[in-house]
Amino acid sequence: MSVASQTHAIAERLQTGLRTAARGLIIDGKSVPARSGETFAAVNPATGEEICQVAKGGEADVDLAVQAARRALANPSWRDMSAVDRSQLLYRLAELIERDAEELAVLECLDNGKPATLTRAVEIEGSIKTFRYFAGWPTKFGGETLPVSPRSGAKILNYTTREPVGVCGLIVPWNYPMSMAAWKVAPALAAGCTVILKPAEQTPLTALRLAELALEAGIPAGVFNVITGFGEAGAALVAHPGVDKIAFTGSTEVGKAIVHGSTGNLKKVSLELGGKSPQIVLPDADLDAAAASIAAGIFFNQGQTCTAGSRLYAHASIHDALLARIADHAARLTIGNGLDAGVDFGPLVSQEQWDRVSSYVEIGRAEGAEIVTGGGRPAGMDKGFFFQPTIMANAGRDMRIVREEIFGPVLSALSWTDTDDLVAQANDSDFGLSAGIWTNDLKQAHRLAAAVKAGTVWVNCFNLVDNATPFGGFKQSGWGREHGRQAMELYSEIKSVWVNLS
Ligand code: NAD
């Protein structure tokens, strides 16, 4: 059987299974309906058709999940588990994701629209790596002995310990559903927390499957709960006094609502929010390499990437040549149903997202930008939420398509001549998630990397992400950093212990 027909066969099998009953919430290790009995439809973005019904969790369900997570936090089999055993469980979960990788990729393709083969290679593979990476941390994450100098001259032993922050509400978006869940669940469990995951309403299916795999791996019931549903379920989690921490990835607007909503018990909050990342191209750059990476940086995942390089600042001397090359890459993308072989550009996630992207293209046109390529629905693709890869030139620094996050496959191109003005323009944004710099001039590369206000800077590359290095944003792109030691710190409290030895 060819890879494409295998993918279709997996999709057919999954859909047959999913149609038999509504998918339940996962609370205390069991799949249960919402207390209200309400469900909502999971929709395939490539066809607009319903895949299955999913439980619509609300406040009462959140309360049950929090109670389960609190009990699990106090359960000696989780609380007192040795670092080696915790590590082993996370490692086993990684193995199970790998065992079911093809199936998970197809499930994500059905639910989100993203091409299955790319999803297997990038998102599912990334999630396996994330669990393997954080499986290594429990045995390495500890405190320190510190050289304190008490005035009394007493002999004091001072040391720090790391304790799990407690019950964590993990709220994630729809653009990389599996990765975003893994980036939070893995460090939270590694730190010894218990969690309630709230996937986006557009993409609930892989989160539920991940929690089932966690149970199969031997992670005790109640440690990993899932509440599917809408923003109100997320808000209930944010407001709940039994939740110690919220880790959120999503829009800046909802991030601000979360900060307000979490004040009741002053729970800890970390935020990974929106972006409007600049791609800065100097006259000496390798234009072929830059064009390929800039095209991927805005068109991969249909532009629905927080770090999408959506503002292009090309030096005036190479602007036209670069744009022609990027447009050429856009033209070579194969658009279609992500289950089909060779497709590298799927539909947007929803009709709402299609309308949003389309309205921004209209706004850009009305503001005076010019469509170089794309701008609407691909010819002959009437079903599903397909939108062409789009480039808009002559964009101006005050245009909304340059200032606001579109979160779709739309590149806004500007040209520049003066380096100081370039830096000012690149930094003239509410966001500060990431930036790309393209040059072979070593000094300029480092000067610009220092000058750009962004949590991640890529020089002659773009969108490289690794569990070993911190990820997060300056300014309104967020609070805190995921990955690495920083992620373990997000999910733990540090305690300073003073012992009088005199
Ligand atoms: P969103 O903010 O609309 O929703 C994200 C999640 O929050 C969903 O699960 C949603 O149900 C929930 N939610 C909605 N209202 C809520 C409320 N009042 N209280 C609590 N939870 C609530 O974002 P989206 O449209 O799903 O995702 C797109 C956004 O995510 C973009 O802005 C993108 O840049 C951002 N994002 C950021 C990163 C990053 O790491 N910085 C990564 C991926 C996506």
XYZ file of C-alpha atoms and ligand atoms in Angstrom:
546
model
C 0.000 0.000 0.000
C 1.365 3.471 -0.871
C 1.917 6.021 1.919
C -1.036 8.083 0.640
C -3.463 5.162 0.634
C -2.170 4.114 4.071
C -2.913 7.636 5.331
C -6.429 7.495 3.891
C -6.966 4.027 5.390
C -5.915 5.272 8.853
C -8.227 8.283 8.449
C -11.150 6.045 7.477
C -10.551 3.752 10.451
C -10.217 6.676 12.874
C -13.368 8.368 11.590
C -15.398 5.174 11.824
C -14.336 4.795 15.457
C -14.896 8.455 16.304
C -18.423 8.470 14.872
C -19.612 5.733 17.243
C -19.842 7.947 20.365
C -19.063 11.480 21.522
C -15.531 11.871 22.897
C -15.639 12.413 26.661
C -13.607 14.566 29.011
C -10.775 12.805 30.837
C -11.201 13.228 34.584
C -9.509 11.025 37.172
C -8.445 8.531 34.548
C -11.898 8.027 33.051
C -13.611 9.256 29.920
C -16.802 10.990 31.065
C -19.497 13.156 29.456
C -19.832 16.804 30.465
C -22.109 17.329 33.466
C -24.397 19.398 31.241
C -24.556 16.559 28.706
C -23.650 19.090 26.010
C -21.342 18.318 23.109
C -19.908 20.230 20.158
C -18.712 19.236 16.697
C -15.091 18.647 15.740
C -14.887 19.763 12.099
C -12.500 18.686 9.327
C -11.154 21.971 7.856
C -10.419 20.337 4.498
C -14.091 19.480 3.924
C -16.063 21.522 6.466
C -17.681 18.242 7.569
C -18.164 17.000 11.108
C -15.664 14.401 12.335
C -17.367 13.614 15.647
C -19.007 15.149 18.699
C -16.908 16.137 21.708
C -17.979 16.805 25.320
C -18.434 20.516 26.017
C -16.829 20.962 29.427
C -17.967 23.757 31.733
C -17.430 25.080 35.235
C -18.779 21.961 36.998
C -16.460 19.697 34.994
C -13.491 21.953 35.676
C -14.289 21.690 39.374
C -14.310 17.868 39.218
C -11.046 17.844 37.285
C -9.418 20.191 39.818
C -10.558 17.945 42.689
C -9.115 14.910 40.887
C -5.843 16.730 40.233
C -5.602 17.836 43.887
C -6.181 14.277 45.108
C -3.554 13.008 42.671
C -1.095 15.640 43.902
C -1.417 14.259 47.429
C -1.321 10.627 46.290
C 1.948 9.094 47.538
C 2.279 7.129 44.321
C 2.751 10.469 42.491
C 4.011 12.816 45.216
C 6.676 10.475 46.553
C 7.606 8.808 43.299
C 11.367 8.616 42.847
C 12.943 10.811 40.197
C 14.003 7.719 38.269
C 10.474 6.305 38.232
C 8.945 9.644 37.134
C 11.525 9.846 34.407
C 10.685 6.310 33.291
C 6.962 7.105 33.000
C 7.612 10.134 30.807
C 9.972 8.112 28.690
C 7.333 5.396 28.296
C 4.813 8.024 27.203
C 7.274 9.185 24.524
C 7.549 5.583 23.315
C 3.769 5.260 23.074
C 3.488 8.503 21.080
C 6.118 7.097 18.755
C 4.230 3.782 18.474
C 1.065 5.680 17.435
C 2.810 8.469 15.533
C 1.183 7.842 12.134
C -2.258 7.651 13.691
C -1.718 10.839 15.732
C -0.523 12.688 12.627
C -3.648 11.670 10.717
C -5.872 12.602 13.654
C -4.257 16.057 13.753
C -4.659 16.372 9.994
C -8.381 15.573 10.261
C -8.931 17.962 13.155
C -6.659 20.877 12.184
C -6.195 20.476 8.421
C -2.396 20.407 8.478
C -0.733 17.944 6.066
C -0.339 14.514 7.706
C 3.172 13.739 6.431
C 4.572 17.078 7.586
C 2.738 16.707 10.891
C 4.329 13.318 11.482
C 7.788 14.720 10.697
C 7.501 17.975 12.615
C 4.804 18.083 15.239
C 4.515 14.471 16.346
C 8.268 13.952 16.139
C 8.706 17.154 18.143
C 6.281 15.921 20.802
C 8.161 12.617 21.135
C 11.400 14.572 21.579
C 9.761 16.872 24.126
C 8.696 13.970 26.351
C 12.102 12.309 25.975
C 13.869 15.565 26.794
C 11.828 16.281 29.924
C 12.060 12.620 30.963
C 15.714 13.443 31.589
C 15.025 16.301 33.984
C 13.580 14.726 37.164
C 16.943 13.150 37.937
C 18.816 16.420 37.358
C 16.557 19.091 38.786
C 17.441 19.971 42.349
C 18.535 22.774 44.636
C 21.886 24.120 45.772
C 23.858 24.592 48.972
C 24.513 28.328 49.382
C 27.303 30.170 51.217
C 25.266 32.465 53.523
C 27.028 34.824 56.001
C 24.834 35.350 59.110
C 25.696 38.446 61.211
C 25.735 36.395 64.442
C 28.526 34.237 63.136
C 26.403 31.155 63.771
C 27.182 28.115 61.691
C 24.316 27.798 59.285
C 23.569 25.296 56.567
C 21.478 26.895 53.839
C 20.145 24.931 50.922
C 17.372 25.221 48.372
C 14.883 22.620 47.207
C 12.541 22.532 44.270
C 8.925 21.561 44.842
C 6.134 21.126 42.309
C 4.031 24.294 42.060
C 0.900 22.133 42.406
C -2.187 21.779 40.186
C -1.584 23.386 36.790
C -4.184 24.520 34.267
C -2.655 24.230 30.792
C -4.577 26.148 28.131
C -3.431 25.704 24.534
C -4.341 26.949 21.040
C -5.251 25.129 17.846
C -2.260 25.862 15.636
C 0.088 23.118 16.929
C -2.288 21.237 19.237
C -0.045 18.280 20.032
C 3.199 20.247 20.374
C 1.663 22.965 22.503
C 0.205 20.319 24.828
C 3.530 18.452 24.994
C 5.503 21.642 25.716
C 3.413 22.125 28.847
C 2.433 18.640 30.010
C 5.982 17.222 29.831
C 7.769 19.765 32.084
C 4.764 20.020 34.438
C 4.745 16.238 35.034
C 8.539 16.132 35.201
C 8.389 18.729 37.996
C 5.835 16.577 39.881
C 2.743 18.706 39.206
C -0.692 17.395 38.236
C -2.455 18.979 35.278
C -5.718 19.849 33.626
C -5.205 20.387 29.914
C -7.718 22.593 28.043
C -7.219 22.142 24.303
C -8.658 24.646 21.841
C -12.265 24.038 20.796
C -11.142 23.758 17.155
C -8.692 20.901 17.873
C -9.591 18.748 20.894
C -8.777 15.284 19.534
C -5.032 14.719 19.972
C -5.132 16.104 23.537
C -7.632 13.405 24.502
C -5.514 10.737 22.848
C -2.383 12.003 24.621
C -4.084 11.667 28.022
C -5.162 8.109 27.144
C -1.569 7.265 26.225
C -0.398 8.746 29.533
C -2.714 6.357 31.387
C -1.453 3.465 29.282
C 2.110 4.502 30.166
C 1.228 4.088 33.850
C 0.841 7.730 34.888
C -1.641 7.530 37.786
C -5.295 8.520 37.292
C -5.979 12.186 38.082
C -2.444 13.331 37.254
C -3.354 14.266 33.665
C -6.951 15.435 33.092
C -8.432 16.961 29.946
C -11.344 19.376 29.722
C -12.484 19.933 26.146
C -14.649 22.948 25.461
C -14.655 26.668 24.767
C -13.190 29.797 26.340
C -15.590 29.624 29.282
C -14.023 26.318 30.373
C -10.593 27.970 30.177
C -11.893 30.936 32.178
C -13.292 28.588 34.867
C -9.863 26.977 35.170
C -8.223 30.395 35.432
C -10.611 31.523 38.181
C -10.563 28.253 40.181
C -9.019 28.641 43.667
C -7.776 25.036 43.562
C -5.473 25.754 40.620
C -1.958 26.910 41.548
C -0.670 27.827 38.123
C -1.913 28.631 34.635
C 0.325 28.069 31.639
C -1.269 29.596 28.573
C -0.455 29.714 24.898
C -2.771 31.732 22.705
C -3.687 35.248 21.694
C -2.447 38.333 23.507
C -6.064 39.416 24.033
C -6.984 36.214 25.916
C -3.625 36.324 27.716
C -4.621 39.676 29.218
C -8.019 38.261 30.262
C -6.151 35.408 31.983
C -3.992 37.821 33.956
C -7.164 39.567 35.201
C -9.015 36.295 35.839
C -6.219 34.745 37.891
C -6.015 37.380 40.635
C -8.386 35.584 43.047
C -5.685 33.326 44.494
C -2.788 35.086 42.712
C -1.942 31.862 40.942
C 1.305 31.776 39.011
C 0.839 32.622 35.326
C 3.066 32.051 32.317
C 2.042 33.259 28.869
C 3.135 32.449 25.314
C 1.268 34.962 23.180
C 1.086 36.422 19.722
C 3.813 37.635 17.399
C 4.534 39.749 14.339
C 8.062 38.687 13.627
C 10.345 40.688 11.341
C 12.501 39.069 8.670
C 15.412 41.447 8.083
C 17.364 41.031 4.859
C 20.619 42.892 4.233
C 21.985 43.617 0.747
C 24.744 40.992 0.992
C 22.431 38.117 2.021
C 22.289 34.820 0.137
C 18.978 35.574 -1.567
C 18.189 32.001 -2.585
C 18.641 30.681 0.961
C 16.788 33.653 2.442
C 13.849 33.344 0.041
C 13.397 29.624 0.725
C 13.474 30.119 4.479
C 11.334 33.265 4.473
C 8.695 31.473 2.372
C 8.720 28.518 4.782
C 8.697 30.928 7.717
C 5.406 32.452 6.649
C 3.704 29.642 4.705
C 4.480 26.573 6.848
C 1.368 25.495 8.759
C -0.579 27.892 6.515
C 0.991 30.828 8.346
C -0.700 29.820 11.588
C 2.514 29.950 13.591
C 3.149 32.346 16.456
C 6.703 32.951 15.212
C 5.653 33.318 11.546
C 7.974 35.815 9.858
C 5.115 38.006 8.711
C 6.919 41.360 8.292
C 9.608 41.365 5.612
C 12.170 44.189 5.729
C 14.187 43.774 2.522
C 16.948 46.239 1.641
C 15.799 48.364 -1.321
C 18.663 47.094 -3.509
C 17.489 43.463 -3.322
C 13.795 43.938 -2.516
C 12.358 43.096 -5.951
C 14.692 40.168 -6.604
C 13.938 38.687 -3.183
C 10.184 39.099 -3.519
C 10.219 37.389 -6.925
C 12.037 34.429 -5.383
C 9.637 34.177 -2.417
C 6.663 34.382 -4.816
C 8.225 31.551 -6.795
C 8.318 29.383 -3.646
C 4.679 30.254 -2.926
C 3.694 29.192 -6.455
C 5.393 25.816 -5.989
C 3.421 24.869 -2.863
C 0.969 22.034 -3.402
C -2.327 23.043 -1.833
C -4.848 20.373 -0.914
C -6.341 17.948 1.588
C -3.539 17.074 3.993
C -4.338 13.354 3.683
C -3.229 13.393 0.030
C 0.326 12.611 -1.039
C 2.603 15.551 -1.825
C 0.388 18.184 -0.209
C 2.425 20.722 1.724
C -0.177 23.440 2.271
C -3.562 22.595 3.793
C -6.629 24.624 4.703
C -6.860 27.194 7.481
C -8.303 25.783 10.694
C -11.830 27.231 10.475
C -14.228 29.456 8.566
C -13.683 32.088 11.273
C -9.932 32.056 10.597
C -10.562 32.175 6.825
C -12.758 35.271 7.291
C -10.110 36.887 9.503
C -7.283 36.331 7.026
C -9.441 37.427 4.096
C -10.506 40.605 5.896
C -6.863 41.520 6.576
C -6.040 41.154 2.885
C -8.897 43.544 2.109
C -7.697 45.947 4.824
C -4.176 45.840 3.359
C -5.481 46.518 -0.139
C -7.594 49.430 1.120
C -4.557 50.820 2.962
C -2.578 50.829 -0.293
C -0.608 47.570 -0.211
C -0.366 45.608 -3.433
C -1.022 41.884 -3.825
C 1.992 40.226 -5.439
C 0.498 36.749 -5.259
C -2.490 34.981 -3.679
C -5.126 36.957 -1.818
C -8.038 34.542 -1.635
C -9.459 31.070 -2.195
C -7.465 28.883 -4.610
C -9.295 28.302 -7.896
C -11.423 25.165 -7.975
C -11.276 24.553 -4.205
C -14.832 25.303 -3.167
C -15.039 23.068 -0.096
C -12.987 23.569 3.061
C -11.176 26.615 4.402
C -8.400 26.960 1.817
C -6.587 30.280 1.408
C -3.727 30.971 -0.995
C -0.208 31.796 0.154
C -0.243 35.580 -0.133
C 2.389 38.310 -0.463
C 1.508 41.985 -0.085
C 4.110 44.549 -1.210
C 4.374 48.309 -0.647
C 3.289 47.793 2.934
C 3.737 50.861 5.144
C 4.908 50.950 8.750
C 1.544 52.162 10.062
C -0.638 49.734 8.134
C -2.672 47.256 10.137
C -1.222 44.383 8.078
C 2.201 45.389 9.445
C 1.138 46.052 13.034
C -1.439 43.338 13.796
C -1.092 39.563 13.912
C -2.998 38.087 10.958
C -2.173 34.476 11.852
C -2.447 33.250 8.300
C -0.297 32.867 5.169
C 0.153 36.585 4.472
C 3.573 38.223 4.143
C 3.668 42.029 4.381
C 6.758 43.342 2.552
C 8.541 46.646 3.211
C 11.847 48.002 1.942
C 14.516 49.944 3.817
C 17.783 51.809 3.234
C 18.958 53.123 6.621
C 20.003 50.626 9.315
C 18.950 52.738 12.311
C 15.533 53.286 10.773
C 15.310 49.555 10.022
C 15.926 48.700 13.685
C 13.382 51.291 14.793
C 10.795 49.827 12.425
C 11.528 46.221 13.391
C 11.089 47.151 17.067
C 8.036 49.339 16.499
C 5.654 46.554 17.505
C 3.646 45.507 20.533
C 5.075 42.024 20.024
C 8.582 40.658 20.584
C 8.489 36.930 19.978
C 11.145 36.321 17.328
C 13.126 37.807 14.449
C 15.129 36.611 11.439
C 18.311 38.285 10.175
C 19.827 37.502 6.792
C 23.405 38.638 6.148
C 26.944 37.306 5.768
C 28.372 40.351 7.534
C 29.348 38.985 10.951
C 29.419 42.341 12.705
C 26.045 43.433 11.349
C 24.529 40.068 12.275
C 25.579 40.375 15.913
C 24.750 44.089 16.143
C 21.247 43.461 14.827
C 20.754 40.364 16.999
C 21.503 42.573 20.016
C 19.325 45.465 18.828
C 16.177 43.534 17.966
C 13.734 43.166 20.854
C 12.683 39.544 20.576
C 12.841 36.368 22.675
C 14.427 34.403 19.820
C 16.674 35.665 17.022
C 17.610 33.474 14.075
C 20.593 34.452 11.920
C 20.604 32.907 8.435
C 17.952 30.428 9.543
C 14.398 30.628 10.819
C 11.947 28.800 13.062
C 14.477 26.446 14.606
C 13.117 25.321 17.967
C 14.719 22.887 20.394
C 13.777 21.660 23.850
C 17.240 22.605 25.077
C 16.934 26.347 24.446
C 14.413 28.805 25.933
C 11.409 29.915 23.913
C 9.145 32.868 24.663
C 8.534 36.504 24.080
C 9.525 40.055 24.983
C 6.852 42.742 25.373
C 3.273 41.600 24.740
C 4.414 38.251 23.352
C 4.393 36.774 26.820
C 5.709 36.061 30.287
C 8.248 33.351 31.025
C 10.104 30.868 28.848
C 9.291 27.312 27.801
C 11.868 24.543 27.231
C 15.092 23.859 29.058
C 15.671 24.528 32.727
C 13.428 27.583 32.449
C 10.404 25.338 31.838
C 11.203 23.216 34.892
C 11.416 26.426 36.914
C 7.988 27.532 35.622
C 6.405 24.442 37.158
C 8.214 24.498 40.490
C 8.613 26.623 43.592
C 12.028 27.161 45.134
C 12.384 26.837 48.904
C 15.291 28.193 50.957
C 16.024 26.141 54.105
C 18.163 27.554 56.994
C 19.512 25.095 59.538
C 21.363 26.317 62.626
C 24.316 23.993 63.160
C 25.878 26.009 66.020
P -7.041 32.021 21.676
O -6.380 32.954 22.618
O -8.307 32.454 21.040
O -7.371 30.630 22.385
C -6.375 29.867 23.034
C -7.012 28.996 24.095
O -7.584 29.826 25.095
C -8.145 28.100 23.603
O -8.038 26.867 24.259
C -9.383 28.855 24.047
O -10.513 28.044 24.240
C -8.928 29.427 25.360
N -9.662 30.615 25.814
C -10.400 31.491 25.081
N -10.905 32.456 25.882
C -10.475 32.196 27.136
C -10.626 32.843 28.394
N -11.324 33.962 28.520
N -10.025 32.311 29.470
C -9.283 31.192 29.366
N -9.100 30.528 28.205
C -9.684 31.024 27.099
O -5.922 31.668 20.600
P -6.054 30.744 19.309
O -6.857 31.483 18.302
O -6.448 29.359 19.694
O -4.518 30.654 18.867
C -3.897 31.629 18.132
C -3.038 32.529 18.997
O -2.096 31.769 19.743
C -2.205 33.473 18.174
O -2.249 34.768 18.727
C -0.796 32.907 18.270
O 0.238 33.825 18.070
C -0.802 32.353 19.650
N 0.260 31.347 19.822
C 1.377 31.694 20.539
C 2.417 30.778 20.694
C 3.651 31.124 21.484
O 4.366 30.203 21.867
N 3.929 32.393 21.766
C 2.317 29.516 20.118
C 1.176 29.205 19.388
C 0.143 30.131 19.252
